[in-house]
Coordinates of C-alpha atoms in Angstrom, one line a residue:
X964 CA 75.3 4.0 55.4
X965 CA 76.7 7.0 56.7
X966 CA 75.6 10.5 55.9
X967 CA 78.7 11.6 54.0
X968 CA 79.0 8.6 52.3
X969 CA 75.6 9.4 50.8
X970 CA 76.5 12.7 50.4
X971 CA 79.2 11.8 47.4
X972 CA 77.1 9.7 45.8
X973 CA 74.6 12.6 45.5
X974 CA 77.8 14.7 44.2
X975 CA 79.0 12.0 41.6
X976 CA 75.4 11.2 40.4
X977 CA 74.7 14.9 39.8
X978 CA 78.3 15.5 38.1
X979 CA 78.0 12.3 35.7
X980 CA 74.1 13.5 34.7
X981 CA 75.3 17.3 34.4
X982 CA 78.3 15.9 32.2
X983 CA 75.6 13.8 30.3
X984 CA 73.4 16.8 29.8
X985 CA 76.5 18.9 28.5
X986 CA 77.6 16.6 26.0
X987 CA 73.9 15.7 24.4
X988 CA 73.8 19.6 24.3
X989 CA 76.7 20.1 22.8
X990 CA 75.6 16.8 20.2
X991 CA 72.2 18.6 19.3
X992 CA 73.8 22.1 18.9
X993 CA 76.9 20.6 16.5
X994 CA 73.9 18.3 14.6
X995 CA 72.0 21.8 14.4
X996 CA 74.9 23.3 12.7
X997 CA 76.0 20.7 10.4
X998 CA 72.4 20.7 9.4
X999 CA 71.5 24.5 8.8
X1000 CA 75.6 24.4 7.2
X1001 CA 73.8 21.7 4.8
X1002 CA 70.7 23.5 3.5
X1003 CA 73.0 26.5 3.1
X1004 CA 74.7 24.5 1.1
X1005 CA 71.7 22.5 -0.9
X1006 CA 70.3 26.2 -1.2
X1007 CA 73.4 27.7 -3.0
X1008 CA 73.9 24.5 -5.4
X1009 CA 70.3 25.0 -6.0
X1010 CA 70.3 28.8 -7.2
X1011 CA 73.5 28.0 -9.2
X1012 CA 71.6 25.5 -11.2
X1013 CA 68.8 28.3 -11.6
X1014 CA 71.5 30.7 -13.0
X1015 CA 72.9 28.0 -15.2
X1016 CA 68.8 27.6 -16.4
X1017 CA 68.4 31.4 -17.1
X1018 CA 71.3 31.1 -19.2
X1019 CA 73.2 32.5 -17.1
X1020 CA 77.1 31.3 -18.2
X1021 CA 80.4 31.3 -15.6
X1022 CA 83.4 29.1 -14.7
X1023 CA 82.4 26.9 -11.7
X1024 CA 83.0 29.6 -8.5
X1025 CA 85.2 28.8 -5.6
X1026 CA 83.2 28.0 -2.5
X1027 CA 86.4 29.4 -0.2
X1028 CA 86.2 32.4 1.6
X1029 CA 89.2 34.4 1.9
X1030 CA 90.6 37.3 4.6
X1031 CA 91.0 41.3 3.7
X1032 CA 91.7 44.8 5.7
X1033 CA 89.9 47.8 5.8
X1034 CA 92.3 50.1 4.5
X1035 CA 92.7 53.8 5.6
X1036 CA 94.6 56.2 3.1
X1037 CA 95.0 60.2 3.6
X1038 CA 93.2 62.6 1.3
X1039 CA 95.8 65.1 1.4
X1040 CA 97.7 66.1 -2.0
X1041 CA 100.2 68.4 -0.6
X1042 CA 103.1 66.0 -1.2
X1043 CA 102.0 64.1 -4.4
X1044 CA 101.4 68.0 -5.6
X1045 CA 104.4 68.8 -4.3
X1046 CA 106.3 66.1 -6.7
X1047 CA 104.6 67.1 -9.8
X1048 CA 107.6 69.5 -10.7
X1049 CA 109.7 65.9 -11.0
X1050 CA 107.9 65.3 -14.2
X1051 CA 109.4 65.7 -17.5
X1052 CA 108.4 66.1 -21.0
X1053 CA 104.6 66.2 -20.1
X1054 CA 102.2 69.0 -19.5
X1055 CA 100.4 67.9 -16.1
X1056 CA 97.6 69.5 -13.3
X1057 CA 96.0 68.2 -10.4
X1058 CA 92.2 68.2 -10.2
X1059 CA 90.0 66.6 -7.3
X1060 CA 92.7 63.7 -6.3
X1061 CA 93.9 62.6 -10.0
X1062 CA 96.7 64.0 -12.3
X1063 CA 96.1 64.4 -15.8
X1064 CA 99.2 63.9 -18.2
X1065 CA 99.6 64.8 -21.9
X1066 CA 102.9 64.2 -22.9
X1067 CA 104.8 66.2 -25.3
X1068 CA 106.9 63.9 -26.9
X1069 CA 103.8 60.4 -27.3
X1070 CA 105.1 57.1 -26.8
X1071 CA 105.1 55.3 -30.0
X1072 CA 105.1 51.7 -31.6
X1073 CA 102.7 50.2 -28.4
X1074 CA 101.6 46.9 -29.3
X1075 CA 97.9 47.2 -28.4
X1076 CA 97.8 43.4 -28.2
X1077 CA 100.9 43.4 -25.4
X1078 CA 100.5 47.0 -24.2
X1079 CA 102.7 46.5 -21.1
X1080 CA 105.6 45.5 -23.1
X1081 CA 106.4 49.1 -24.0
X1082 CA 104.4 50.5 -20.9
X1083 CA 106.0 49.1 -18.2
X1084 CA 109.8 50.8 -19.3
X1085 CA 107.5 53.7 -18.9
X1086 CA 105.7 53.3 -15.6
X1087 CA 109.2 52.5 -14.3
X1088 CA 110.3 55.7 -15.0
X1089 CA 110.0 58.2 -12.2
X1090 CA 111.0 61.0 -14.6
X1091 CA 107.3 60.5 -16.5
X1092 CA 105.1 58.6 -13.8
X1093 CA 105.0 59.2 -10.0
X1094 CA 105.3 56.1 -7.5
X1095 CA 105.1 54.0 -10.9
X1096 CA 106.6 50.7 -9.1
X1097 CA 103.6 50.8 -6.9
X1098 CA 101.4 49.6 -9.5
X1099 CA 101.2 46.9 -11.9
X1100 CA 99.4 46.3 -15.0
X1101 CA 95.6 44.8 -15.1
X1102 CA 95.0 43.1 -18.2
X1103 CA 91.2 42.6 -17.0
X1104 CA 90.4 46.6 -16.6
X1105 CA 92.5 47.2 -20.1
X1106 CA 91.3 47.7 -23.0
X1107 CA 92.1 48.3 -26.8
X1108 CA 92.0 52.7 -25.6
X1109 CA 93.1 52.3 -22.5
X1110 CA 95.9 50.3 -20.8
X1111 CA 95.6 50.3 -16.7
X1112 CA 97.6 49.9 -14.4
X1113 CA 96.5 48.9 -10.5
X1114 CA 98.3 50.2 -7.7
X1115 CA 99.3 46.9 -5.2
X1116 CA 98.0 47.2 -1.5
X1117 CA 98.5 45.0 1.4
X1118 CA 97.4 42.2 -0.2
X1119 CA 95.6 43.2 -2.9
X1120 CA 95.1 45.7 -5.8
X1121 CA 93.0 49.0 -6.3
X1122 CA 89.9 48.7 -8.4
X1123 CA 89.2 52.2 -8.2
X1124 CA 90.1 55.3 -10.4
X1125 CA 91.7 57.1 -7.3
X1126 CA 94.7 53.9 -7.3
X1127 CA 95.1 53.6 -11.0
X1128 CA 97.0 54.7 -13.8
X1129 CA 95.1 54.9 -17.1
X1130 CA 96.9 55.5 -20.5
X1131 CA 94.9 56.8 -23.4
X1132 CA 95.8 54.5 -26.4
X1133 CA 95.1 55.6 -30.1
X1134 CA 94.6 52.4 -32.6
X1135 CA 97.6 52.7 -34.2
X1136 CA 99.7 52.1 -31.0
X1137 CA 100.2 55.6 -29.5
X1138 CA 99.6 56.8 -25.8
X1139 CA 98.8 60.6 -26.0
X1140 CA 98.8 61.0 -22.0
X1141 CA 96.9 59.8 -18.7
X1142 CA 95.7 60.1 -15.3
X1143 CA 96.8 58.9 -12.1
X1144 CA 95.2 58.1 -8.8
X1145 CA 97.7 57.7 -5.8
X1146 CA 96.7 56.6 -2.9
X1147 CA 99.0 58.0 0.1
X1148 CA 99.8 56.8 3.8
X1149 CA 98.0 53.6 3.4
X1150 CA 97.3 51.7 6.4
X1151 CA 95.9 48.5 7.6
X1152 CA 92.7 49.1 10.1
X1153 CA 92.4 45.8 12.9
X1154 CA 92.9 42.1 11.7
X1155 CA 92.3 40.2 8.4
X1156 CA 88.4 39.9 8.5
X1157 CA 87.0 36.6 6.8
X1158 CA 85.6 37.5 3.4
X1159 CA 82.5 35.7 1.4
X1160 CA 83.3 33.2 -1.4
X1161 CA 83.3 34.3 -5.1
X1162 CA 80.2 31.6 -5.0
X1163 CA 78.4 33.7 -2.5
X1164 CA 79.3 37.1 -4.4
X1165 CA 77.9 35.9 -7.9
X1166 CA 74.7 34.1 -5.7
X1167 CA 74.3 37.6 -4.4
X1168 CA 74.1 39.4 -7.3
X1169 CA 71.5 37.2 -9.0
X1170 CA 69.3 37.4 -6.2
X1171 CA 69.3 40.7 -5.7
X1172 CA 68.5 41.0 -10.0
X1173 CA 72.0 42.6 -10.6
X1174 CA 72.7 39.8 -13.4
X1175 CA 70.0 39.0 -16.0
X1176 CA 69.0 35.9 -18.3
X1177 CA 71.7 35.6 -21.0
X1178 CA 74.6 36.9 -19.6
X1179 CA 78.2 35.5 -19.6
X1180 CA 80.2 36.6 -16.6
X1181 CA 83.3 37.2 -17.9
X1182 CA 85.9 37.4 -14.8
X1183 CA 85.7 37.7 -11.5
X1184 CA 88.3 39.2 -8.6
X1185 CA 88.8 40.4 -5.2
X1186 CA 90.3 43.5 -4.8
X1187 CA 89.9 46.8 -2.5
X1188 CA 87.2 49.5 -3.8
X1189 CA 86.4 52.7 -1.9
X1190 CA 83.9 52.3 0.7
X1191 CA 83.4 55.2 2.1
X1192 CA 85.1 59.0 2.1
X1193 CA 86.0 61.5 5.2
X1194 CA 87.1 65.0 5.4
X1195 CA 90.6 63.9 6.1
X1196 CA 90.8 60.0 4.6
X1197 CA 89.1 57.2 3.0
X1198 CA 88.2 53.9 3.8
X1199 CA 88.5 50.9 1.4
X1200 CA 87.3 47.4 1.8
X1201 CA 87.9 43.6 -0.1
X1202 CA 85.1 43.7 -2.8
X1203 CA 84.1 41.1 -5.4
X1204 CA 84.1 42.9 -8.7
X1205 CA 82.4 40.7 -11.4
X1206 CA 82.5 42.0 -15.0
X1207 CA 79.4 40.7 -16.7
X1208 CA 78.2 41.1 -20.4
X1209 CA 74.5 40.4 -21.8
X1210 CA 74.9 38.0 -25.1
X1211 CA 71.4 39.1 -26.5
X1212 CA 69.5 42.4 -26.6
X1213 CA 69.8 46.1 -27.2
X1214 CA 72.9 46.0 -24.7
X1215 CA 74.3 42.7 -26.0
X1216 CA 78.3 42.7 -25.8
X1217 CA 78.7 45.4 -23.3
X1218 CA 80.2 45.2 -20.7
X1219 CA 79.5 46.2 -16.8
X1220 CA 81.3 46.0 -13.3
X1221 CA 79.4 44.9 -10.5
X1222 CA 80.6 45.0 -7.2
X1223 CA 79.8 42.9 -3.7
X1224 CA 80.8 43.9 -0.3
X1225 CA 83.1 41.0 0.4
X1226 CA 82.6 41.0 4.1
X1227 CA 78.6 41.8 4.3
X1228 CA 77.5 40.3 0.7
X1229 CA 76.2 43.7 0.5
X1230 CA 75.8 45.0 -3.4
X1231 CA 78.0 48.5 -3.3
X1232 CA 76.5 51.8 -5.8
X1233 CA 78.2 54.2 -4.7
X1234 CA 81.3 55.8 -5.8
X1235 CA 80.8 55.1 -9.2
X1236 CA 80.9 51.6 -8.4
X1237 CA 78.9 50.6 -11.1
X1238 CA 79.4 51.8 -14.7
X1239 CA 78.9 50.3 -18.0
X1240 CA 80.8 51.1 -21.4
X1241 CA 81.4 49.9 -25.1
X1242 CA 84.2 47.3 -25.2
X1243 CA 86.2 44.7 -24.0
X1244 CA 86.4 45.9 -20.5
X1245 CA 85.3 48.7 -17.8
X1246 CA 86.6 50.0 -14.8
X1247 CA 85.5 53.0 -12.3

């Protein structure tokens, strides 16, 4: 047998066991994955079953994850100051990135059952609210006081006070005034990012002791929150916001916001992120 000949059988043999190597490598590493993926999973059904023991009450959560932006917006009032002069019957000033509305003439004969009935012929008005058909109304921040409208972003809606409109509503179906939050020159910052899953989110929050024994979660949603501020802008990010109320105790039936980091799992306390009032529902 000649020395080439020899040669390529050398070559072939150490090709087919390098090919054989590669694939029981890449067998292993896939069987590692689908494993740990596994007890991830056995670990999460596990917990929710501990939540569900603590008395701990929600609807099943979604195991998807989803996509958001960061979100860049300007800090700068000089135009949304600028516009204030547009707005009729109302006495209005500009404090620390809100307006604050009273109007002279109230709007009457609000169904506090169906605020938006009345409330969206009013929003739609650019004669009493700024930018209205930028928002829409939230029937989860609203409450028998206070009807709230969310300004739309990207793909989502503002769960902050600086993106919201907020009408003070008396019990016998009058709005007095409001405040605004406007955010300006939003932008998208890089691609959609993967989010966590609501599952994750609520998992989160239990294990880090932000929901106690004998609560009822009442809703849950994705939407953007203010992460952080700058001189010039702000950042905001996808956040889980899960309203939870305690059924027993001294702070039985009311209700708080908590809020997750939806791409970090993080639990977020800043920016008034967490705040807890009498009623129905709460908002920051």
């Amino acid at each position: 047998m000649d020395f080439r000949r020899i040669e390529w059988l050398f070559l072939v043999a150490f090709i087919a066991i390098d090919i054989f190597l590669f694939a029981a490598f890449q067998r292993d590493t896939t069987s590692q994955s689908d494993a740990a993926s596994s007890r991830s999973a056995d670990s999460d059904t596990t917990i929710v079953k501990e939540m569900r023991a603590d008395n701990i009450t929600f609807k099943t959560p979604s195991k998807q994850s989803s996509e958001g932006y960061y979100i860049s917006t300007t800090n700068s009032a000089t135009r949304l100051k600028a516009s204030l002069t547009s707005l009729t019957d109302q006495t209005v000033r500009y404090d620390e990135g809100l307006i604050t509305a009273t109007f002279k003439t109230p709007i009457t004969n609000v169904d506090t059952q169906h605020p938006n009935k009345v409330m969206d012929t009013v929003v739609s008005n650019s004669a009493l609210i700024l930018n209205g058909a930028s928002y829409q109304y939230n029937a989860q921040l609203s409450s028998r006081n206070t009807v709230v409208y969310t300004q739309r972003v990207a793909d989502g809606q503002i769960y902050s006070r600086y993106g919201q409109l907020r009408f003070s509503l008396t019990n016998d179906g009058t709005v007095t005034g409001y405040t605004q939050g406007y955010l300006t020159d939003v932008k998208t910052l890089r691609e959609k990012t993967e989010t966590i899953s609501e599952r994750k989110a609520l998992i989160g929050l239990y294990q880090y002791n932000q929901i106690q024994n004998n609560t009822k979660v009442v809703w849950t949603k994705l939407a953007y929150t203010r992460y952080f501020t700058l001189k010039n802008s702000s950042v905001y990010i996808p956040t889980w916001v899960i309203a939870v109320k305690a059924t027993s105790g001294n702070n039985a039936g009311v209700l708080q916001l908590k809020r997750v980091n939806a791409f970090t799992g993080t639990i977020l306390t800043s920016d008034s992120n967490v705040k807890t009032v009498s009623g129905s529902t709460t908002s920051s």
